[in-house]
Coordinates of C-alpha atoms in Angstrom, one line a residue:
M62 CA 15.3 72.4 -24.5
H63 CA 13.3 72.0 -27.6
A64 CA 12.4 69.1 -30.1
S65 CA 15.3 68.9 -32.4
L66 CA 17.4 71.3 -33.9
A67 CA 16.2 70.2 -37.3
A68 CA 12.9 71.2 -36.6
S69 CA 13.4 74.2 -34.4
T70 CA 13.1 77.5 -35.6
A71 CA 14.6 79.2 -32.5
P72 CA 18.2 80.7 -33.2
A73 CA 19.7 79.0 -30.2
D74 CA 19.0 75.8 -31.5
L75 CA 20.5 76.3 -35.0
R76 CA 23.9 74.8 -35.4
A77 CA 27.1 77.0 -35.0
P78 CA 28.0 79.1 -37.8
R79 CA 30.8 77.3 -39.9
T80 CA 31.4 81.0 -41.9
V81 CA 31.6 84.3 -41.5
E82 CA 28.1 85.2 -43.5
E83 CA 26.5 82.5 -41.2
T84 CA 27.2 84.6 -37.9
G85 CA 25.0 87.3 -39.2
L86 CA 28.0 89.9 -38.4
P87 CA 29.6 92.1 -40.5
F88 CA 33.3 91.0 -41.8
L89 CA 35.0 94.3 -40.2
F90 CA 33.0 93.8 -36.6
L91 CA 34.4 90.3 -36.4
A92 CA 37.8 91.2 -37.2
E93 CA 38.1 94.2 -35.0
L94 CA 36.8 91.9 -32.5
I95 CA 39.8 89.6 -32.9
A96 CA 42.1 92.8 -32.7
K97 CA 40.7 93.6 -29.4
V98 CA 40.9 90.1 -27.9
L99 CA 44.5 90.3 -28.8
H100 CA 45.3 93.6 -27.5
Q101 CA 43.7 92.4 -24.1
R102 CA 45.1 88.8 -23.9
G103 CA 48.4 88.9 -25.7
Q104 CA 49.0 85.7 -27.6
L105 CA 46.8 82.9 -28.0
R106 CA 46.5 79.8 -30.0
L107 CA 43.9 79.2 -32.3
P108 CA 41.7 76.6 -30.1
E109 CA 41.9 79.5 -27.1
L110 CA 40.6 82.3 -29.2
A111 CA 37.8 80.0 -30.9
Q112 CA 37.0 79.2 -27.3
H113 CA 36.9 82.9 -26.2
L114 CA 35.1 84.2 -29.3
K115 CA 32.4 80.7 -29.0
L116 CA 33.5 80.7 -32.9
G117 CA 34.5 77.8 -34.9
V118 CA 37.9 77.9 -37.0
G119 CA 35.8 78.1 -40.0
V120 CA 35.0 81.3 -39.2
I121 CA 38.3 82.4 -37.5
D122 CA 40.5 81.6 -40.3
P123 CA 39.4 84.2 -42.9
L124 CA 39.5 86.8 -40.4
I125 CA 43.3 86.1 -39.2
A126 CA 44.1 85.9 -42.9
F127 CA 42.9 89.4 -43.2
L128 CA 44.5 90.8 -40.3
R129 CA 47.7 89.3 -41.4
T130 CA 47.2 90.7 -44.9
E131 CA 46.7 94.4 -43.3
K132 CA 50.0 93.8 -41.3
L133 CA 48.0 93.9 -38.2
C134 CA 48.6 90.8 -36.7
E135 CA 51.2 88.1 -36.9
V136 CA 52.4 84.4 -36.2
A137 CA 54.9 83.1 -33.7
R138 CA 55.7 79.8 -32.7
S139 CA 55.9 78.5 -29.0
G140 CA 56.3 74.8 -28.3
A141 CA 58.4 72.1 -29.6
S142 CA 55.8 69.8 -31.3
G143 CA 56.5 71.1 -34.8
T144 CA 52.7 71.4 -35.8
D145 CA 50.4 73.9 -36.2
A146 CA 49.3 73.4 -32.6
D147 CA 52.5 75.6 -31.4
L148 CA 51.3 78.6 -33.7
T149 CA 49.8 81.6 -31.8
Y150 CA 48.7 84.8 -32.9
L151 CA 49.8 88.0 -31.7
L152 CA 49.1 91.7 -32.9
T153 CA 52.2 93.8 -34.6
E154 CA 52.9 97.5 -33.2
G155 CA 50.4 98.7 -35.8
G156 CA 47.7 96.3 -35.1
R157 CA 48.2 97.2 -31.0
A158 CA 47.4 100.9 -31.9
R159 CA 44.6 99.9 -34.5
A160 CA 43.2 97.8 -31.5
A161 CA 43.5 100.7 -29.0
A162 CA 41.5 103.0 -31.0
I163 CA 38.8 100.6 -31.4
L164 CA 39.1 99.6 -27.7
A165 CA 38.4 103.8 -26.9
R166 CA 35.2 103.7 -29.2
N167 CA 33.6 100.5 -27.5
A168 CA 35.7 98.1 -25.0
Y169 CA 33.8 95.1 -25.5
A170 CA 35.9 92.2 -26.0
G171 CA 34.1 89.0 -25.1
P172 CA 32.4 86.4 -27.1
A173 CA 30.8 87.2 -30.4
P174 CA 27.3 88.6 -30.1
V175 CA 24.5 87.8 -32.2
T176 CA 22.1 89.8 -34.2
L177 CA 19.1 91.9 -32.8
A178 CA 16.9 89.6 -35.2
A179 CA 18.1 86.5 -33.9
Y180 CA 17.6 88.1 -30.3
T181 CA 14.1 89.1 -30.6
A182 CA 13.2 85.5 -32.7
Q183 CA 14.7 83.9 -29.6
V184 CA 12.4 85.8 -26.9
Q185 CA 9.4 85.4 -29.2
A186 CA 10.2 81.5 -29.1
Q187 CA 10.3 81.2 -25.5
S188 CA 7.7 84.0 -24.3
V189 CA 6.8 83.8 -20.9
A190 CA 3.4 84.6 -22.1
A191 CA 3.4 80.9 -23.4
M192 CA 3.5 79.6 -19.9
Q193 CA 0.3 78.1 -18.0
V194 CA 0.0 78.3 -14.2
T195 CA -2.2 75.9 -12.5
R196 CA -3.7 75.5 -9.0
S197 CA -1.6 72.6 -8.5
R198 CA 1.6 74.6 -9.5
M199 CA 0.6 77.3 -7.2
A200 CA 0.1 75.1 -4.6
A201 CA 3.4 73.5 -5.2
A202 CA 5.3 77.1 -5.3
F203 CA 3.5 78.6 -2.3
D204 CA 3.7 75.3 -0.3
G205 CA 4.3 76.7 3.5
V206 CA 3.4 80.3 2.7
V207 CA 0.9 82.0 5.1
A208 CA -1.1 84.1 2.4
N209 CA -4.7 85.2 1.7
P210 CA -6.2 82.3 -0.5
R211 CA -7.9 85.3 -2.6
V212 CA -4.7 86.9 -3.0
L213 CA -3.0 83.6 -4.2
D214 CA -5.6 83.0 -6.8
Q215 CA -5.3 86.4 -8.3
L216 CA -1.7 85.8 -8.6
G217 CA -2.0 82.4 -10.2
A218 CA -4.6 84.0 -12.9
A219 CA -2.2 87.0 -13.5
M220 CA 0.8 84.9 -14.0
N221 CA -1.2 83.3 -17.2
S222 CA -2.0 86.8 -18.5
G223 CA 1.3 87.6 -19.4
R224 CA 0.5 91.2 -18.7
A225 CA 1.6 93.7 -15.6
L226 CA 0.0 93.5 -12.3
F227 CA 0.2 95.9 -9.3
L228 CA 0.2 94.8 -5.7
H229 CA -0.9 97.1 -3.0
G230 CA -1.4 97.2 0.6
L231 CA -0.2 98.3 4.2
A232 CA 4.0 98.2 4.4
G233 CA 4.8 94.9 5.9
S234 CA 1.8 93.1 4.8
G235 CA 4.1 90.8 2.5
K236 CA 3.9 92.2 -1.0
T237 CA 7.7 92.0 -1.8
F238 CA 7.9 88.7 -0.3
L239 CA 4.9 87.3 -2.6
A240 CA 6.1 89.1 -5.5
E241 CA 9.6 87.5 -5.3
R242 CA 8.0 84.2 -4.6
L243 CA 6.2 84.4 -8.2
R244 CA 9.6 83.3 -9.6
D245 CA 8.8 79.9 -8.4
L246 CA 6.2 79.8 -10.9
L247 CA 8.3 80.4 -13.7
D248 CA 9.1 77.2 -15.8
G249 CA 11.2 76.1 -18.3
E250 CA 14.8 77.1 -19.5
I251 CA 15.6 79.8 -21.6
A252 CA 18.6 80.7 -23.9
L253 CA 20.3 84.4 -23.7
P254 CA 23.6 85.9 -26.0
W255 CA 26.3 86.9 -24.4
A256 CA 25.8 89.8 -26.3
L257 CA 23.9 91.6 -28.9
M258 CA 25.3 93.3 -32.2
V259 CA 23.5 96.9 -32.9
D260 CA 24.7 99.1 -35.7
G261 CA 27.9 97.8 -35.2
E262 CA 28.2 98.4 -31.3
A263 CA 28.5 95.3 -29.0
I264 CA 25.9 95.4 -26.3
P265 CA 26.7 92.8 -23.1
L266 CA 23.5 91.1 -22.2
Y267 CA 24.2 87.8 -20.1
D268 CA 24.7 88.5 -16.4
A269 CA 26.1 86.0 -14.1
V270 CA 24.1 87.6 -11.5
Q271 CA 20.8 87.9 -12.8
H272 CA 20.9 85.1 -15.1
R273 CA 21.1 81.5 -13.0
A274 CA 21.3 78.3 -14.1
A275 CA 18.2 76.0 -14.0
A276 CA 17.9 73.4 -11.4
G277 CA 20.4 70.5 -12.4
N278 CA 22.7 72.8 -14.8
D279 CA 25.8 74.0 -13.0
A280 CA 27.4 75.4 -15.7
P281 CA 25.2 76.5 -18.4
A282 CA 27.7 78.8 -20.2
E283 CA 29.8 75.8 -20.9
S284 CA 27.0 73.1 -21.5
A285 CA 27.8 72.1 -24.8
P286 CA 31.4 70.2 -24.9
A287 CA 32.1 71.2 -28.5
L288 CA 34.4 73.7 -28.0
G289 CA 37.3 75.3 -30.5
L290 CA 37.8 73.2 -33.3
G291 CA 34.7 71.2 -32.6
L292 CA 32.4 74.0 -33.6
D293 CA 33.0 73.1 -37.2
R294 CA 31.6 69.5 -36.8
G295 CA 28.3 68.4 -37.6
N296 CA 25.3 69.9 -35.5
A297 CA 27.6 71.8 -32.9
P298 CA 25.8 74.1 -30.9
D299 CA 26.0 77.8 -31.5
L300 CA 28.2 78.9 -28.1
R301 CA 27.0 82.4 -28.6
W302 CA 23.9 81.3 -26.6
V303 CA 24.2 80.7 -23.0
R304 CA 21.7 77.8 -22.4
G305 CA 19.9 76.1 -19.5
L306 CA 19.0 79.5 -17.9
R307 CA 16.0 79.9 -15.5
R308 CA 14.1 82.6 -16.3
P309 CA 15.0 85.9 -14.6
A310 CA 13.4 87.5 -12.2
A311 CA 15.0 91.1 -11.2
L312 CA 13.8 93.4 -8.5
V313 CA 14.5 97.2 -7.8
G314 CA 13.2 99.5 -5.4
G315 CA 13.4 103.1 -4.4
E316 CA 17.2 103.3 -6.4
L317 CA 15.1 103.1 -9.6
T318 CA 15.7 106.1 -11.7
L319 CA 14.6 107.0 -15.4
D320 CA 17.9 107.0 -16.5
M321 CA 18.2 103.1 -15.2
L322 CA 15.8 102.2 -17.8
D323 CA 17.6 103.4 -20.8
L324 CA 20.7 102.1 -22.5
R325 CA 23.6 103.6 -20.8
F326 CA 27.2 103.7 -22.3
D327 CA 30.0 104.0 -19.4
A328 CA 32.3 106.7 -20.5
H329 CA 35.1 105.2 -18.5
T330 CA 34.6 101.4 -19.0
R331 CA 33.5 102.1 -22.6
L332 CA 31.2 99.7 -22.4
Y333 CA 27.3 99.3 -22.7
V334 CA 24.9 98.7 -19.8
A335 CA 21.9 97.0 -20.7
P336 CA 18.8 98.3 -18.7
P337 CA 17.3 95.7 -16.1
H338 CA 14.0 95.2 -17.9
L339 CA 16.2 94.0 -21.1
K340 CA 17.9 91.7 -18.8
S341 CA 14.5 90.3 -17.5
N342 CA 13.1 89.4 -20.9
N343 CA 11.0 85.9 -20.6
G344 CA 10.8 86.3 -17.0
I345 CA 9.4 89.0 -14.3
F346 CA 10.6 92.5 -13.3
I347 CA 9.5 93.7 -9.9
I348 CA 9.4 97.2 -9.1
D349 CA 9.1 97.6 -5.3
D350 CA 8.4 100.3 -3.4
L351 CA 6.5 102.4 -6.2
G352 CA 6.4 106.0 -5.3
R353 CA 9.3 106.1 -3.2
Q354 CA 11.6 106.7 -6.3
R355 CA 13.4 109.9 -6.8
C356 CA 11.5 110.0 -9.9
T357 CA 7.8 111.1 -10.1
P358 CA 5.3 107.9 -10.0
E359 CA 3.6 109.5 -13.1
A360 CA 7.2 109.9 -14.8
L361 CA 8.2 106.5 -14.0
M362 CA 4.7 104.9 -15.1
N363 CA 4.6 106.7 -18.3
R364 CA 7.9 105.6 -19.1
W365 CA 6.0 102.0 -19.3
I366 CA 3.2 102.7 -21.3
V367 CA 4.4 101.9 -24.6
P368 CA 6.4 98.5 -23.7
M369 CA 3.2 97.1 -21.7
D370 CA 0.8 98.0 -24.6
R371 CA 2.9 96.9 -27.6
N372 CA 5.3 94.7 -26.1
V373 CA 8.2 96.4 -27.6
D374 CA 10.5 99.1 -26.3
H375 CA 12.9 101.5 -27.8
L376 CA 16.4 102.3 -26.7
T377 CA 19.3 104.3 -27.9
L378 CA 22.7 104.1 -28.8
H379 CA 25.6 106.7 -27.7
T380 CA 25.6 107.4 -31.3
G381 CA 22.0 108.5 -31.5
H382 CA 21.0 105.6 -33.3
S383 CA 17.5 104.3 -32.1
F384 CA 16.5 100.7 -32.1
Q385 CA 13.6 98.5 -31.1
V386 CA 13.8 95.2 -28.8
P387 CA 11.3 93.1 -27.6
F388 CA 9.5 93.6 -24.3
D389 CA 8.4 90.2 -23.0
V390 CA 8.0 90.8 -19.2
I391 CA 5.8 90.3 -16.3
V392 CA 6.0 93.7 -14.8
V393 CA 4.9 93.6 -11.4
F394 CA 4.6 96.7 -9.5
S395 CA 4.5 96.7 -5.6
S396 CA 3.3 99.9 -3.6
N397 CA 1.9 101.0 -0.3
F398 CA -0.2 103.3 -2.1
V399 CA -3.4 102.5 -3.8
P400 CA -3.0 102.4 -7.7
Q401 CA -5.4 105.5 -8.2
R402 CA -3.0 107.6 -5.9
L403 CA -0.1 107.0 -8.3
S404 CA -1.4 107.3 -11.8
D405 CA -4.2 108.2 -14.2
G406 CA -6.6 105.8 -16.1
A407 CA -4.4 105.8 -19.4
F408 CA -1.9 103.8 -17.3
L409 CA -4.0 101.9 -15.1
R410 CA -6.2 100.1 -17.7
R411 CA -2.9 99.0 -18.9
L412 CA -2.6 96.9 -15.5
G413 CA -3.9 93.4 -15.9
Y414 CA -4.1 93.1 -12.6
K415 CA -4.7 95.4 -9.5
I416 CA -4.4 92.9 -6.4
E417 CA -4.5 94.3 -2.7
V418 CA -2.7 92.4 -0.3
P419 CA -4.7 92.9 3.1
P420 CA -3.5 92.2 6.8
A421 CA -3.8 88.9 7.7
S422 CA -6.9 87.0 9.5
E423 CA -6.1 86.1 13.0
D424 CA -5.7 82.4 12.0
E425 CA -3.4 83.6 9.4
Y426 CA -1.5 85.6 12.1
A427 CA -1.4 82.5 14.2
R428 CA 0.3 80.4 11.9
L429 CA 3.0 83.4 10.8
F430 CA 3.6 83.3 14.6
A431 CA 4.5 79.9 15.0
Q432 CA 6.6 79.9 11.8
A433 CA 8.3 83.0 13.5
C434 CA 8.8 81.2 16.8
A435 CA 10.3 78.1 15.2
A436 CA 12.9 80.5 13.1
A437 CA 13.6 82.3 15.9
G438 CA 14.0 79.2 18.2
V439 CA 11.5 80.5 20.8
A440 CA 8.7 78.1 22.1
N441 CA 5.4 79.2 21.0
D442 CA 3.2 79.9 23.9
A443 CA -0.7 80.3 23.5
G444 CA -1.3 82.6 26.3
A445 CA 1.6 85.0 25.2
F446 CA 0.3 84.9 21.6
G447 CA -3.4 86.0 23.1
Y448 CA -2.0 88.8 24.7
L449 CA -0.3 90.1 21.4
L450 CA -3.6 90.1 20.0
E451 CA -4.9 91.9 22.6
R452 CA -2.3 94.6 22.1
H453 CA -3.0 94.9 18.4
R454 CA -6.8 95.5 19.1
S455 CA -6.1 97.9 21.9
A456 CA -3.7 99.9 19.4
G457 CA -5.6 99.4 16.4
V458 CA -2.2 98.1 14.6
P459 CA -3.0 95.8 11.6
L460 CA -2.1 92.2 11.9
L461 CA 0.8 92.6 9.2
A462 CA 2.5 89.5 7.9
C463 CA 6.1 91.1 9.0
T464 CA 5.3 91.8 12.6
P465 CA 5.8 88.1 14.2
R466 CA 8.9 87.7 12.5
D467 CA 10.4 91.4 13.6
L468 CA 9.3 90.9 17.1
L469 CA 10.5 87.4 17.5
R470 CA 13.9 88.7 16.3
Q471 CA 13.9 91.3 19.1
L472 CA 13.3 88.5 21.7
R473 CA 16.1 86.5 20.3
D474 CA 18.6 89.7 20.4
L475 CA 17.5 90.4 23.9
A476 CA 18.1 86.6 25.1
R477 CA 21.7 87.0 23.4
F478 CA 22.4 90.2 25.4
E479 CA 21.5 88.7 28.2
E480 CA 23.1 85.3 27.9
R481 CA 20.1 83.2 28.4
A482 CA 17.5 81.0 26.0
P483 CA 14.6 83.6 24.4
E484 CA 11.4 83.5 26.3
L485 CA 8.0 84.3 25.1
N486 CA 5.8 86.1 27.6
R487 CA 4.2 89.4 28.6
R488 CA 7.2 91.0 29.7
T489 CA 9.5 90.1 26.7
L490 CA 6.5 91.3 24.2
D491 CA 6.2 94.6 25.9
W492 CA 9.9 95.0 25.3
A493 CA 9.9 94.1 21.6
W494 CA 6.5 96.0 21.0
T495 CA 7.8 99.1 22.6
N496 CA 11.2 99.1 20.6
Y497 CA 9.0 98.0 17.6
F498 CA 6.3 100.5 17.5
A499 CA 8.2 103.5 19.2
T500 CA 5.7 103.5 21.8
A501 CA 5.9 103.9 26.0
A502 CA 4.9 100.6 27.6
T503 CA 4.7 100.6 31.6
P504 CA 4.7 96.8 32.6
G505 CA 1.2 95.9 33.3
A506 CA -0.7 98.8 31.7
P507 CA 0.6 98.7 28.2
H508 CA -2.6 99.4 26.6
E509 CA -3.2 102.7 28.0
N510 CA 0.2 104.1 26.5
D511 CA -0.3 102.6 23.3
R512 CA -3.6 104.3 22.7
R513 CA -2.0 107.6 22.3
H514 CA 0.1 106.1 19.5
S515 CA -2.3 104.0 18.0
N516 CA -2.3 103.6 13.9
T517 CA -4.4 105.3 11.6
G518 CA -2.8 103.7 8.4
G519 CA -0.5 106.6 7.8
T520 CA 2.1 105.5 10.5
M521 CA 2.1 101.8 9.1
E522 CA 3.1 103.1 5.8
K523 CA 6.2 104.2 7.0
L524 CA 7.0 101.1 9.0

């Protein structure tokens, strides 16, 4: 990912720690982590323990020795080789009681975490603001996408700013689709720690759902062949970092609450849950349907003023300890409402770009309709499309990007119900139009009925 281990300053590119001190973690913290692992997994051989913790034997040996001295851990022999390979480690009765008490405080028992300072340095080294999006890359990422050229130019420039952007327009104009497509503009691989250690608390960070392997890398978590004993040799990589990941892109919608944007401690699992924007560092965080959340738009937007202005956020442990984390995220707000309706000038000036996604032109709508026909397995018909345009004009319904797809899907559904091939004609379009726009339609005179339900803007926002 970087030029060389020797020349790099990124923590994920440094060699694996060979002593407890080189991990940057407290000795007692690591000893307790081993106790929790043994409590959950039972007997483990030294290579298995090293594999689980992503630490070398040189780090684990003194920790095991400490646990044995404290009579919390003991050694058993399983196997007949007569070598140290037969040795397994397990907790004593006192060790199990101690580990249970530790687990009741914080149940994390995964790979050893990294320090907050190391994570902050890594985020800065692979900042999303360092990317460059060119017109050619934009064309490649949006190849085959029917969209307003002006909007695409604005999006391309906005991605180079590294700042938040606001997409607004009628519901169904394609805002969410365009926002999600921005992920294809993210280049470069990133490294992410399995977990963070803050003030003696372990916070899981790697999320297998959100953090995906980059193209050509099927198993980023095991990207380094040196495991177990091999971690003590030469320049073996620090396996506390998951490498070969594509930049993340998270999307949240109406389910978003203010509580979700804070660090949460689950009282049942005894585990921390990192907020989605922390997991999105070095990537994109999309807030869809802004204005539809259960909290007010003002409260939600005020939550983002400091992070967007200073590129840092402040989180709090359940112990009350507050700490600062990097905020290296391109936040994309998407809403059916204009920005001025949702917030004041103090927030709006922190938005780098406010981009309107307008209804499609007739040419763009024709291409969207052709794509929808192909996807639904329906033969395109110029006469039927012309009739559809007449219905739009008569009813005053904007040419929205979602409409061709949704209408053609209804034609396909009708064909399956009637056990025949899909047909595109005035009758089937009238049928789909009536279902979709909740209007009354009389074959042969559809426009008169549609006028009673003509769209005035507010109706489309609810579709």
